[in-house]
Coordinates of C-alpha atoms in Angstrom, one line a residue:
L6 CA 33.8 21.6 -34.2
N7 CA 37.3 22.0 -32.7
R8 CA 36.2 24.5 -30.1
V9 CA 37.1 23.4 -26.6
A10 CA 33.5 23.9 -25.3
L11 CA 32.2 21.4 -27.9
S12 CA 34.7 18.7 -27.0
D13 CA 34.6 19.2 -23.2
I14 CA 33.7 15.9 -21.5
G15 CA 31.5 17.6 -18.9
R16 CA 29.6 19.8 -21.3
K17 CA 25.8 19.9 -21.0
Q18 CA 24.0 17.5 -23.3
L19 CA 20.4 17.0 -24.2
V20 CA 18.8 14.1 -22.4
G21 CA 15.3 12.8 -21.6
L22 CA 13.8 12.5 -18.2
T23 CA 10.9 10.6 -16.7
A24 CA 9.6 10.6 -13.2
T25 CA 10.4 7.5 -11.2
D26 CA 6.7 7.0 -10.4
G27 CA 5.8 7.4 -14.0
K28 CA 2.9 9.8 -13.4
T29 CA 4.1 13.0 -11.7
P30 CA 4.8 15.9 -14.1
I31 CA 8.3 17.2 -14.0
P32 CA 8.4 21.0 -13.5
R33 CA 9.8 23.1 -16.4
G34 CA 12.9 25.0 -15.3
A35 CA 13.6 22.6 -12.4
Q36 CA 17.2 22.3 -11.4
L37 CA 18.8 18.8 -11.5
V38 CA 20.9 17.7 -8.5
A39 CA 22.3 14.4 -7.4
D40 CA 21.3 14.8 -3.7
P41 CA 18.5 17.1 -2.7
H42 CA 19.6 17.0 0.9
A43 CA 23.2 17.9 0.3
A44 CA 24.7 20.8 2.1
L45 CA 24.6 24.1 0.3
P46 CA 25.8 25.0 -2.2
N47 CA 24.3 21.9 -3.8
P48 CA 26.0 21.4 -7.2
I49 CA 23.5 22.0 -10.0
L50 CA 24.1 19.5 -12.8
G51 CA 21.6 20.8 -15.3
H52 CA 18.0 22.0 -15.8
V53 CA 14.7 20.9 -17.3
T54 CA 14.1 22.7 -20.6
S55 CA 10.7 21.4 -21.6
T56 CA 8.1 19.0 -20.3
C57 CA 4.8 17.6 -21.6
W58 CA 2.3 14.8 -21.3
S59 CA 2.9 12.0 -23.9
P60 CA -0.3 10.4 -25.0
T61 CA 1.6 7.7 -26.8
L62 CA 3.6 6.7 -23.7
N63 CA 0.8 7.6 -21.3
K64 CA 3.1 9.4 -18.9
P65 CA 4.8 12.8 -18.5
I66 CA 8.2 13.2 -20.2
A67 CA 10.8 16.0 -20.2
L68 CA 14.0 17.2 -21.9
A69 CA 16.9 18.6 -20.0
L70 CA 20.4 20.0 -20.5
L71 CA 22.6 17.9 -18.2
A72 CA 26.4 18.0 -17.5
A73 CA 27.9 14.9 -19.1
G74 CA 24.4 13.8 -19.8
R75 CA 25.1 10.8 -22.0
D76 CA 27.3 9.4 -19.3
R77 CA 24.4 9.5 -16.8
L78 CA 21.9 7.5 -18.8
G79 CA 19.9 5.2 -16.4
T80 CA 20.9 7.2 -13.3
T81 CA 18.4 8.8 -10.9
L82 CA 18.7 12.5 -10.1
H83 CA 16.3 14.9 -8.4
A84 CA 14.4 17.7 -10.2
M85 CA 14.1 20.6 -7.7
A86 CA 11.7 23.5 -8.2
P87 CA 11.8 25.3 -4.9
L88 CA 9.3 28.0 -5.9
A89 CA 6.7 25.3 -6.8
G90 CA 7.7 23.3 -3.7
V91 CA 8.6 20.2 -5.7
T92 CA 11.5 17.8 -5.4
L93 CA 11.0 14.9 -7.7
P94 CA 13.3 11.8 -8.4
V95 CA 13.7 11.4 -12.1
V96 CA 15.5 8.9 -14.3
V97 CA 17.9 10.1 -17.0
G98 CA 17.3 8.5 -20.4
S99 CA 17.6 9.1 -24.1
N100 CA 16.0 12.2 -25.6
V101 CA 14.2 9.9 -28.1
F102 CA 11.2 8.5 -26.2
F103 CA 9.4 6.6 -28.9
D104 CA 10.6 4.6 -31.9
A105 CA 14.3 5.2 -31.4
Q106 CA 15.2 2.9 -34.3
G107 CA 12.9 4.8 -36.7
A108 CA 10.9 1.7 -37.7
R109 CA 7.6 3.6 -37.9
A110 CA 9.2 6.3 -40.0
R111 CA 10.5 3.8 -42.5
A112 CA 7.4 1.5 -42.5

């Protein structure tokens, strides 16, 4: 636990993502950037690791590894998947999408 990489403030952390429109699927493997129109090289902040449809939330959700991820909760970034031709605004949130307090698990 004392390794420098584990205590680095800017290390990649697991976060949740949702599309700002609440209905567009987020492409798996998409790169996360702050400004999709920035001059190259555009700093890549992280990438989408997995994505799926949540029947409970009735919208697509995704997980991502994001530099300083917990410090970016509530911010809007852009998921870019150039090969798929997709640039999608996404909101960074908790990686727990449902029952964060565990009330259902302890019911």
